Amino acid sequence: MAAREPKSKSPAPDAKLFVNRELSWLDFNDRVLQLAQDKANPLLERVKFLAIFASNLDEFFMKRVGGLQRQRTDKLAERSLDGMTVDEQLDAVHTRVRPMLSEMYRLWFDDLHPALKKKGIGIRRYETLGTAEKTFADDFFRRQVFPILTPLAVDPGHPFPFISNLSRSMGVMLEVNLPGGGGARSFCRIKLPENLPRWVPLPEAGNFVPLEGVIAGNLQSLFPGMTVLEHHLFRVTRNADIEMDEEDADDLLAMVTEELRKRRLAGVVRLELPEAMGEEMKQLLIEGTDVDPEDVYLVRGPIDMDDLMALSLLDRPDLKFKPWTPLVPPRLADEDADFFSVIRTGDLLVHHPYESFSASVERFIKTAAHDPKVLAIKMTLYRTSSDSPFVPALIRAAEMGKQVAVLVEIKARFDEQRNVELAQKLEKAGVHVVYGMVGLKTHSKLAMVVREEPDGLRTYCHIGTGNYNSKTATLYTDLGLFTCNTLITADVIELFHHLTGRSVKADYGKLLVAPVNMRDRFLLMLRREIDHAKAGRKTHVIAKMNALQDDLLIHALYDASKAGVQIDLIVRGFCCLRAGVPGLSDNIRVRSVLGRFLEHTRVYYFHNAGQEEFYIGSADWMVRNLDYRVEAITPIEDAQHRAAIRDILDASLTDPNAWTLQPDGTWQRPPTRREAEHTQEVLMRRTLDAAARQPRI
């Protein structure tokens, strides 16, 4: 299953047909910022959304802006789907981002920060501390900070230091104290320790002082005999879009290791400087980091706003959403029941975080690891937590003599190093480890267990929409199917044979697998809806995903709309399709649902003239998912499970909080949205109701 050549694309880019991907992504992040603005949300949740907005923007610059700059360096002439050149896209990004940053800082200084202060949570400036508080902060500096700081001077004997990606640095302008006054000026860089809290707690509960403020207040102890003229925090963002030639790689692990090294040294794509910084220091940093002036962002501060996430974790339940504890799926309520017997009685569909990940997915693997009748366990791991419970379970299974095979995707962006270490740990314990595939990322969410039973070997599997990550399972909405349906498990077995061996499967019976048959199957289902519409039969397509960008599928959606097919798309992130355009997409509606949980489920529904089809899986409708990743999507065939999924879709389609995509590419939120429950509130309530009704079996 080598990476496929991209299928034939549109004859020419066309702004009338497509929305620019980068600008649509920025629109998505603006929706996150709107959640921080929304005073109907609890205060600390608004702070969290502001931190998420800032973190998202960091990743956008590393990946997307970095990718555009690489294309410009390589002099690639390819235009985006909407017809923009690389330079035009970069100009548009800079123009769009700057007012968003201004609004972020306005929101913090004029709204959130004063509101926190009224609730007893204060971010105090060092200069405003009282005598006792300043003594406390200075003592913290002497004991915890001073010993680990490393001031780096810039002069003829000391070149400009390397500034690591997203590290917080303090620039200090100094002057030597001479007897007659005055003296030579010099610059020094201090990297703020990453293993110390950004917000240093003060004795009075709920009050903090920024770490940079504590350091700035004690700079004289770092530079005796010198006058501190100026000091400011700054930060660089480096390109994470480093292109590697996988086809020529002799060793995938060595290639990823080299990529990480190159990423660390990659060029600067953004330099953040405070507005108050003097011109001399500003020019020194621009020249020292070799950044283009267009990539310099002068900000009001504080720099690195994603550190506000730490404040959102404060123990103040009065300022947060009402806590939600995932429920144990009713069929798994009996902890002593045999998990495999439960699956044999019928497929099991679980919905996280409404239902417990630990009581379902984790229990599945832990049970398999300890069950003497289990002969083999296989899993794909794309992203998992650093303290993943799956790792000790898989190691235990290997130690018990079971065949354990795990594909660890070491090319998962920003998780490469963790996944390399995880893979090596598993390998040392005797687990069969595959490091990924050349030319493809394995993004599918699959686990299978082979068990010896009285009637022979039986395979059980889990197919999900989200990662095997216990932490994100409490924050992301995802679906997972447990089944021992032989038609589905046969496909899963074949897929694992391909992932770990040399099997070349041309098609699959039940599963939609990328890059083998997934796009073609989706296109066929859309064409089938068109045929139904032309025959006068009822039609409806509903698709819920993270992002929509594949132009072949977008063209097919346009064709379906023109034929009269009713299409509802629920797209959390960016969407390159234009909705509601007369004569093009009159019958297409696009909504975006954002809330306390990150919407992550991928669900696809086709009415099929009453012979309805439902699918869940790991893939969005994007070129990267369909051509350059191994993805798996499974049909849902149980009537009750189909009804449950339809309820999820209907809740999203009637959510009064949702944004709707307009024909001009903008997103709007209805002003009367607070008159009804948010999708996620509806699903929490329905989960509680269902648990109360359903008998334990």
XYZ file of C-alpha atoms in Angstrom:
697
model
C 0.000 0.000 0.000
C 2.450 2.622 -1.184
C 1.467 6.268 -1.211
C -0.628 6.950 -4.266
C -0.048 9.621 -6.796
C -2.735 12.256 -6.222
C -5.800 11.595 -8.316
C -6.540 13.999 -11.130
C -7.528 17.339 -9.712
C -9.627 20.242 -10.905
C -8.797 21.592 -14.359
C -7.797 24.922 -12.779
C -8.055 26.630 -9.394
C -11.204 28.669 -9.030
C -12.019 31.136 -6.242
C -15.712 30.814 -7.109
C -15.682 27.136 -6.180
C -13.353 27.018 -3.195
C -12.493 28.827 0.015
C -8.801 29.194 0.791
C -7.679 26.531 3.241
C -5.409 28.767 5.322
C -7.962 31.555 5.653
C -10.710 29.067 6.470
C -8.514 27.627 9.201
C -8.020 31.118 10.620
C -11.816 31.516 10.560
C -12.026 28.331 12.637
C -9.577 29.706 15.168
C -11.560 32.931 15.245
C -14.567 30.830 16.314
C -12.450 29.556 19.204
C -11.668 33.168 20.076
C -15.390 33.914 20.020
C -15.885 31.245 22.688
C -13.400 33.172 24.825
C -15.388 36.349 24.161
C -18.719 34.730 25.011
C -19.733 35.819 28.520
C -22.282 33.015 28.667
C -19.306 30.673 29.184
C -17.812 30.419 32.704
C -14.837 32.699 33.279
C -12.054 30.121 33.542
C -13.469 28.292 30.520
C -13.139 31.548 28.584
C -9.515 31.771 29.725
C -9.009 28.194 28.508
C -10.471 29.019 25.089
C -8.113 31.997 24.844
C -5.171 29.685 25.616
C -6.391 27.201 22.998
C -6.656 30.006 20.441
C -3.026 31.003 21.122
C -1.787 27.390 21.027
C -3.645 26.743 17.770
C -2.015 29.803 16.246
C 1.445 28.599 17.264
C 0.855 25.314 15.445
C -0.578 27.126 12.430
C 2.606 29.167 12.038
C 4.845 26.133 12.494
C 2.977 23.930 10.023
C 0.993 26.023 7.582
C 2.962 29.266 7.384
C 6.137 27.199 7.522
C 4.870 25.104 4.618
C 4.002 28.169 2.551
C 7.420 29.680 3.191
C 9.086 26.416 2.141
C 7.068 26.492 -1.092
C 8.215 30.053 -1.702
C 11.847 29.109 -1.058
C 11.521 26.154 -3.437
C 9.928 28.502 -6.004
C 6.871 26.275 -6.410
C 4.371 27.896 -8.759
C 1.359 25.759 -7.784
C -1.689 27.765 -6.791
C -4.144 26.920 -4.026
C -7.577 25.509 -4.844
C -9.003 29.019 -4.831
C -6.329 30.290 -7.215
C -3.965 32.144 -4.857
C -0.194 32.136 -5.248
C 2.053 31.379 -2.287
C 2.895 35.067 -1.828
C -0.771 36.020 -1.998
C -1.614 33.451 0.653
C 1.165 34.632 2.962
C 0.066 38.248 2.553
C -3.541 37.269 3.264
C -2.513 35.303 6.359
C -0.535 38.211 7.813
C -3.393 40.596 7.098
C -5.908 38.257 8.771
C -3.804 37.360 11.812
C -2.813 40.814 13.022
C -6.314 42.028 13.971
C -7.018 38.650 15.583
C -3.961 39.141 17.803
C -5.083 42.651 18.667
C -8.459 41.282 19.712
C -6.819 38.526 21.764
C -4.852 41.066 23.801
C -7.798 43.455 24.072
C -9.901 40.609 25.414
C -7.254 39.731 27.989
C -6.467 43.224 29.247
C -9.921 44.794 29.032
C -12.137 41.842 29.933
C -10.697 38.582 31.225
C -7.897 39.913 33.400
C -10.133 42.445 35.235
C -12.852 39.793 35.596
C -10.358 37.338 37.134
C -9.220 40.009 39.575
C -12.811 40.518 40.726
C -13.006 36.770 41.402
C -9.851 36.753 43.510
C -7.439 35.563 40.800
C -4.713 38.089 40.150
C -1.766 38.197 37.752
C 0.309 40.811 39.524
C 3.104 42.919 38.076
C 6.319 42.601 40.084
C 6.473 46.361 40.467
C 3.104 46.427 42.236
C 3.936 43.793 44.865
C 3.939 44.769 48.502
C 7.059 44.451 50.633
C 6.255 40.965 51.935
C 5.210 39.710 48.491
C 8.347 41.119 46.882
C 10.487 39.451 49.532
C 8.732 36.158 48.783
C 9.299 36.560 45.027
C 12.955 37.520 45.484
C 13.539 34.521 47.716
C 11.969 32.292 45.039
C 14.354 33.831 42.508
C 17.444 33.187 44.649
C 16.501 29.600 45.496
C 14.765 28.344 42.359
C 15.684 30.587 39.431
C 19.109 32.201 39.783
C 21.119 28.932 39.837
C 19.701 27.678 36.542
C 19.724 30.858 34.454
C 22.335 31.174 31.718
C 22.757 34.726 30.414
C 24.263 34.680 26.920
C 26.052 37.853 25.824
C 26.241 39.016 22.215
C 29.561 40.656 21.322
C 32.526 40.031 19.003
C 33.502 37.001 21.094
C 29.983 35.658 21.509
C 27.829 35.226 18.379
C 24.073 35.641 18.500
C 22.770 32.572 20.375
C 20.500 29.933 18.901
C 16.906 30.575 19.964
C 14.885 27.383 20.227
C 11.347 27.084 18.914
C 8.632 28.669 21.090
C 11.022 29.193 23.991
C 10.461 32.345 26.018
C 13.523 34.573 25.988
C 14.343 37.838 27.700
C 16.439 40.346 25.849
C 18.441 42.691 28.087
C 20.225 45.835 26.963
C 23.133 46.727 29.288
C 25.633 49.492 29.821
C 28.982 49.110 31.607
C 29.293 51.309 34.690
C 32.420 53.465 34.389
C 33.767 55.896 37.022
C 33.088 58.877 34.792
C 29.634 57.570 33.867
C 28.437 55.905 30.681
C 30.133 53.007 28.974
C 29.821 50.437 26.232
C 26.374 49.045 25.504
C 25.779 45.328 25.067
C 22.942 42.858 24.580
C 22.305 39.671 26.525
C 19.723 36.929 26.070
C 18.265 34.945 28.973
C 16.189 31.852 28.260
C 13.362 31.447 30.761
C 13.514 27.985 32.357
C 10.830 25.731 30.914
C 10.757 23.552 34.036
C 9.521 26.396 36.245
C 5.941 27.690 36.389
C 5.121 30.663 34.171
C 2.855 32.000 36.899
C 4.712 32.004 40.230
C 2.198 31.592 43.083
C 2.261 34.273 45.776
C 1.396 33.638 49.433
C -2.146 34.925 48.992
C -4.158 32.166 47.300
C -5.133 32.934 43.726
C -2.407 35.524 43.210
C 0.523 35.049 40.864
C 3.434 36.976 39.437
C 4.838 36.149 35.987
C 8.200 34.381 36.038
C 9.624 36.982 33.662
C 8.570 39.674 36.123
C 10.460 37.963 38.949
C 13.559 37.688 36.747
C 13.276 41.280 35.557
C 13.008 42.477 39.143
C 16.279 40.750 39.986
C 18.301 41.439 36.845
C 20.846 43.514 38.726
C 22.021 40.419 40.603
C 22.772 38.807 37.220
C 24.733 41.805 35.915
C 26.706 43.403 38.771
C 28.657 46.469 37.705
C 26.292 47.131 34.803
C 23.196 49.224 34.297
C 20.122 47.515 32.919
C 18.782 49.892 30.286
C 15.966 47.826 28.867
C 14.512 44.322 29.116
C 11.753 42.632 27.138
C 10.363 39.170 26.538
C 10.441 37.813 22.967
C 9.782 34.518 21.210
C 10.529 32.857 17.878
C 8.477 30.265 16.021
C 10.355 27.906 13.722
C 9.237 26.024 10.635
C 7.994 22.503 11.428
C 7.201 21.674 7.797
C 10.457 19.917 6.974
C 10.141 17.788 3.849
C 11.864 14.393 3.934
C 12.307 11.986 1.036
C 10.823 8.792 2.470
C 11.257 6.828 -0.721
C 15.046 7.126 -0.446
C 15.114 6.412 3.288
C 17.043 3.281 4.252
C 15.864 3.508 7.861
C 12.571 5.149 8.796
C 13.664 5.665 12.408
C 16.899 7.349 11.317
C 14.944 9.531 8.886
C 12.589 10.754 11.617
C 15.508 11.388 13.962
C 17.146 13.505 11.263
C 13.871 15.339 10.658
C 13.652 16.253 14.349
C 17.211 17.591 14.227
C 16.480 19.677 11.137
C 13.231 20.962 12.623
C 15.079 22.190 15.687
C 17.382 24.210 13.421
C 14.712 25.273 10.920
C 14.216 28.865 9.888
C 12.165 31.361 11.854
C 8.632 31.926 10.545
C 7.513 34.345 13.264
C 9.232 36.693 15.691
C 7.061 38.091 18.491
C 8.270 41.327 20.057
C 6.539 43.638 22.548
C 5.352 46.963 21.201
C 7.373 48.782 23.871
C 10.718 47.331 22.736
C 13.293 49.916 21.688
C 14.392 50.166 18.081
C 17.990 49.096 18.800
C 16.984 45.826 20.432
C 14.304 45.223 17.837
C 16.757 45.485 14.938
C 19.308 43.341 16.734
C 16.757 40.534 17.178
C 15.480 40.790 13.605
C 19.014 40.496 12.268
C 20.030 37.833 14.789
C 17.095 35.558 13.995
C 17.322 36.244 10.232
C 13.596 36.828 9.974
C 11.784 38.743 7.257
C 10.215 42.004 8.462
C 6.769 40.748 7.383
C 7.128 37.911 9.918
C 7.709 40.255 12.856
C 4.680 40.623 15.110
C 4.628 43.516 17.565
C 2.256 42.563 20.361
C 0.859 44.158 23.464
C 1.852 41.176 25.624
C 2.141 38.944 27.506
C 3.919 36.811 24.935
C 2.992 33.096 24.882
C -0.656 33.327 25.876
C -1.168 29.561 25.729
C 0.390 29.496 29.211
C -2.967 30.799 30.414
C -4.052 27.159 30.286
C -2.439 26.746 33.715
C -4.830 29.350 35.137
C -7.825 27.559 33.651
C -6.857 24.483 35.704
C -7.207 26.295 39.024
C -9.523 24.616 41.508
C -12.401 27.044 41.123
C -15.472 24.982 40.178
C -17.606 28.120 40.491
C -15.829 29.503 37.410
C -16.015 26.371 35.234
C -18.493 24.172 33.443
C -20.311 21.732 35.677
C -18.011 18.685 35.934
C -18.803 15.715 33.741
C -17.814 12.179 34.699
C -18.018 9.722 31.794
C -20.526 6.960 32.441
C -19.747 3.279 32.184
C -21.625 1.894 29.163
C -24.599 -0.020 30.609
C -23.625 -3.305 28.973
C -20.229 -3.072 30.693
C -21.577 -2.073 34.108
C -20.811 -5.498 35.583
C -17.042 -5.388 36.134
C -16.973 -9.167 36.591
C -18.711 -9.854 33.272
C -16.588 -11.343 30.498
C -15.897 -8.509 28.039
C -15.759 -10.895 25.096
C -19.112 -12.442 26.001
C -20.623 -8.952 25.918
C -19.336 -8.411 22.370
C -20.536 -11.859 21.274
C -24.093 -10.902 22.250
C -23.939 -8.032 19.779
C -21.813 -5.132 18.587
C -21.077 -2.465 21.193
C -20.933 1.229 20.265
C -19.311 3.644 22.720
C -19.326 7.440 22.635
C -16.581 9.323 24.455
C -16.338 11.341 26.636
C -20.004 10.786 27.416
C -19.144 7.135 28.064
C -16.019 5.959 29.796
C -12.898 5.232 27.766
C -11.239 3.401 30.651
C -14.263 1.155 31.229
C -14.442 0.229 27.544
C -11.336 0.606 25.364
C -8.750 0.302 28.137
C -10.649 -2.609 29.663
C -10.726 -4.356 26.275
C -6.936 -4.361 25.977
C -6.274 -5.078 29.659
C -8.701 -7.991 29.596
C -7.052 -9.372 26.474
C -3.591 -9.038 28.037
C -4.531 -11.172 31.039
C -6.939 -13.640 29.409
C -5.137 -16.999 28.942
C -7.381 -17.798 25.968
C -6.155 -14.754 24.047
C -3.420 -15.669 21.581
C -2.700 -12.352 19.865
C -3.221 -8.599 20.238
C -2.606 -6.026 17.498
C -2.964 -2.230 17.691
C -2.195 0.953 15.839
C -0.879 3.832 17.960
C -0.833 7.286 16.369
C -0.924 9.514 19.443
C -1.098 8.274 23.000
C -0.468 9.751 26.428
C 2.990 9.643 28.029
C 1.631 7.431 30.820
C -0.506 5.318 28.504
C -2.146 2.338 30.260
C -1.950 0.431 26.978
C 1.822 0.136 27.113
C 2.101 -1.905 30.353
C -0.860 -4.026 29.224
C 0.817 -4.829 25.896
C 4.126 -5.545 27.614
C 2.361 -7.838 30.071
C 0.713 -9.689 27.191
C 4.061 -10.180 25.460
C 5.626 -11.456 28.688
C 2.801 -14.009 28.950
C 3.762 -15.375 25.552
C 1.010 -13.812 23.468
C 1.705 -12.560 19.969
C 1.643 -8.786 20.318
C 2.133 -6.502 17.320
C 1.896 -2.720 17.446
C 2.271 -0.190 14.660
C 3.617 2.978 16.253
C 3.421 5.897 13.833
C 6.711 7.683 14.465
C 5.848 10.345 11.869
C 2.893 11.723 13.876
C 3.608 15.472 13.813
C 4.971 16.828 17.130
C 4.725 13.377 18.757
C 7.668 11.862 16.890
C 10.106 11.738 19.796
C 7.554 10.363 22.231
C 6.474 7.691 19.758
C 10.068 6.692 19.031
C 10.680 6.195 22.752
C 7.389 4.328 23.112
C 8.215 2.022 20.204
C 11.652 1.253 21.587
C 10.205 0.500 25.024
C 7.702 -1.941 23.537
C 10.340 -3.544 21.356
C 12.654 -4.157 24.306
C 9.806 -5.960 26.069
C 9.349 -8.390 23.187
C 6.494 -6.690 21.363
C 6.612 -6.847 17.569
C 6.854 -3.173 16.601
C 6.392 -1.597 13.192
C 7.556 2.021 12.953
C 5.155 3.041 10.222
C 5.140 2.778 6.449
C 7.237 4.537 3.858
C 5.221 7.217 2.118
C 2.144 6.860 4.325
C 1.139 7.786 7.843
C -0.926 5.173 9.636
C -3.777 7.202 11.087
C -6.349 4.409 11.476
C -7.621 3.626 14.985
C -7.651 -0.151 15.167
C -7.209 -2.831 17.799
C -7.824 -6.559 17.362
C -7.703 -9.565 19.662
C -7.548 -13.218 18.575
C -9.018 -15.604 21.137
C -9.213 -19.386 21.298
C -12.802 -20.485 21.937
C -14.684 -23.818 21.900
C -15.716 -23.387 18.269
C -12.263 -22.248 17.128
C -10.404 -18.954 16.878
C -12.513 -15.813 17.086
C -11.339 -12.257 16.366
C -12.633 -9.239 18.245
C -11.839 -5.705 17.175
C -12.270 -2.073 18.071
C -12.536 0.524 15.295
C -12.608 4.133 16.429
C -12.599 7.735 15.340
C -10.065 8.871 17.953
C -6.626 8.028 19.262
C -5.804 5.485 21.937
C -5.113 8.322 24.328
C -6.650 8.191 27.793
C -6.210 11.923 28.382
C -7.771 13.264 25.188
C -10.576 10.690 25.538
C -11.986 12.898 28.319
C -11.763 16.023 26.137
C -12.512 14.856 22.569
C -15.801 13.468 21.300
C -15.196 10.142 19.576
C -17.043 6.983 18.635
C -15.793 3.414 18.795
C -17.241 0.100 17.638
C -16.483 -3.245 19.291
C -17.422 -6.185 17.091
C -16.681 -9.806 16.312
C -18.607 -9.667 13.032
C -16.550 -11.998 10.853
C -16.944 -9.881 7.721
C -15.504 -6.830 9.482
C -12.821 -8.683 11.446
C -11.654 -10.405 8.249
C -10.954 -6.967 6.782
C -9.169 -5.862 9.950
C -6.979 -8.980 9.869
C -6.089 -8.273 6.231
C -5.291 -4.654 7.022
C -2.940 -5.594 9.869
C -1.242 -8.133 7.608
C -0.573 -5.303 5.218
C 0.614 -2.902 7.916
C 3.095 -5.353 9.404
C 3.985 -7.430 6.361
C 3.897 -7.368 2.587
C 0.242 -8.146 1.910
C -1.223 -6.120 -0.947
C -4.988 -5.979 -0.663
C -6.764 -4.524 -3.681
C -10.128 -4.082 -1.965
C -12.014 -4.725 1.239
C -15.457 -6.190 1.775
C -16.820 -4.028 4.583
C -14.172 -1.489 5.505
C -13.419 1.682 3.621
C -9.626 1.829 3.628
C -7.420 4.676 2.424
C -5.616 4.916 0.130
C -7.141 1.742 -1.356
C -10.877 2.225 -1.822
C -12.122 4.980 0.485
C -12.446 7.948 -1.868
C -13.854 5.766 -4.657
C -16.471 4.294 -2.328
C -17.532 7.725 -1.084
C -17.777 8.993 -4.659
C -19.910 5.996 -5.607
C -22.255 6.633 -2.669
C -22.624 10.279 -3.676
C -23.347 9.283 -7.279
C -25.931 6.805 -6.009
C -27.707 9.648 -4.177
C -27.658 11.644 -7.415
C -29.314 8.718 -9.219
C -31.977 8.515 -6.511
C -32.643 12.245 -6.813
C -33.005 12.022 -10.583
C -35.467 9.167 -10.094
C -37.550 11.305 -7.756
C -36.640 9.405 -4.604
C -35.810 11.006 -1.252
C -32.130 11.771 -0.744
C -30.019 12.993 2.126
C -26.305 13.041 2.915
C -24.938 13.995 6.329
C -21.198 14.104 6.952
C -19.509 15.095 10.201
C -15.766 15.652 10.143
C -12.899 17.830 11.339
C -12.084 19.379 7.965
C -13.195 19.320 4.323
C -10.665 19.960 1.571
C -10.601 17.142 -1.023
C -11.553 18.773 -4.310
C -12.873 15.616 -5.980
C -15.341 15.084 -3.163
C -16.237 18.781 -3.147
C -17.001 18.628 -6.876
C -19.110 15.515 -6.249
C -21.003 17.361 -3.510
C -21.650 20.240 -5.906
C -22.940 17.771 -8.518
C -25.199 16.178 -5.918
C -26.543 19.566 -4.858
C -27.331 20.492 -8.453
C -29.215 17.197 -8.794
C -31.352 18.064 -5.768
C -29.644 15.955 -3.097
C -30.070 17.443 0.384
C -26.632 17.705 2.023
C -25.795 18.639 5.612
C -22.145 18.967 6.565
C -20.925 19.376 10.143
C -17.331 20.591 9.909
C -15.513 21.638 13.055
C -12.427 23.150 11.424
C -11.690 24.510 7.973
C -13.954 23.966 5.008
C -12.908 24.680 1.423
C -16.417 24.173 0.017
C -18.727 27.114 -0.631
C -22.229 26.528 0.752
C -25.551 27.916 -0.402
C -24.263 29.436 -3.640
C -27.146 29.717 -6.152
C -26.767 27.270 -8.998
C -23.797 25.574 -7.364
C -24.542 24.497 -3.809
C -28.129 25.582 -3.099
C -28.821 22.315 -1.274
C -25.658 22.235 0.849
C -25.662 23.504 4.419
C -22.488 23.611 6.508
C -22.422 24.003 10.278
C -19.580 24.133 12.800
C -20.069 22.994 16.389
C -17.572 24.061 19.054
C -17.923 23.650 22.791
C -16.441 22.382 26.039
C -15.345 19.172 24.261
C -13.427 19.092 20.996
C -15.689 17.626 18.310
C -13.615 14.828 16.767
C -16.060 12.197 15.503
C -16.109 11.359 11.809
C -19.553 10.134 10.791
C -20.967 9.631 7.293
C -24.628 9.001 6.487
C -26.319 8.232 3.165
C -30.115 7.910 2.935
C -29.917 5.594 -0.088
C -33.661 5.682 -0.834
C -34.474 4.377 2.629
C -31.744 1.708 2.735
C -29.721 3.899 5.050
C -25.973 3.527 5.495
C -23.918 4.810 8.441
C -20.133 4.874 8.720
C -17.632 5.939 11.393
C -13.848 6.023 11.272
C -10.584 7.900 11.333
C -10.642 9.899 8.089
C -11.683 13.415 7.179
C -12.479 14.350 3.584
C -8.996 15.684 2.914
C -6.383 14.802 0.315
C -3.890 13.820 3.014
C -6.366 11.374 4.580
C -7.459 9.815 1.321
C -4.121 9.617 -0.524
C -1.303 9.761 2.009
C -2.602 8.020 5.136
C -3.763 4.555 6.064
C -7.303 5.145 7.299
C -10.167 2.818 8.188
C -13.903 3.491 8.240
C -16.462 0.860 9.239
C -20.164 0.543 8.521
C -22.559 0.605 11.474
C -25.238 -2.014 10.936
C -27.021 -2.460 14.275
C -30.367 -0.626 14.258
C -30.003 0.778 17.779
C -26.491 2.026 17.036
C -27.716 3.697 13.865
C -30.450 5.429 15.830
C -27.889 6.616 18.392
C -25.656 8.042 15.660
C -28.615 9.736 14.003
C -29.415 11.346 17.362
C -25.842 12.692 17.508
C -26.137 14.124 14.013
C -29.571 15.616 14.660
C -28.344 17.286 17.853
C -25.537 18.912 15.881
C -27.845 19.998 13.068
C -30.266 21.692 15.474
C -27.664 23.238 17.792
C -28.568 26.915 18.289
C -24.942 27.640 19.225
C -23.536 26.431 15.915
C -21.964 28.633 13.254
C -23.256 28.379 9.677
C -21.173 28.881 6.563
C -22.436 31.670 4.303
C -22.154 31.765 0.491
C -19.400 34.404 0.738
C -17.272 32.067 2.885
C -17.926 33.800 6.214
C -19.318 32.060 9.292
C -22.276 33.383 11.258
C -23.759 32.487 14.617
C -27.480 33.099 15.230
C -28.159 35.828 17.806
C -30.875 33.759 19.566
C -28.615 30.771 20.167
C -28.993 30.681 23.960
C -32.662 29.691 23.865
C -31.843 25.977 23.685
C -29.205 23.501 24.846
C -25.821 23.125 23.205
C -25.239 19.829 21.345
C -22.922 18.569 24.045
C -25.367 19.428 26.837
C -28.054 17.512 24.947
C -25.801 14.473 24.588
C -24.763 14.529 28.246
C -28.407 14.583 29.283
C -29.326 11.825 26.836
C -26.448 9.684 28.074
C -27.702 10.004 31.647
C -31.259 9.188 30.551
C -30.174 6.171 28.523
C -28.087 4.811 31.380
C -31.060 5.094 33.704
C -33.371 3.276 31.261
C -31.186 0.492 29.932
C -31.071 -2.825 31.799
C -27.666 -4.160 32.795
C -26.763 -7.259 30.797
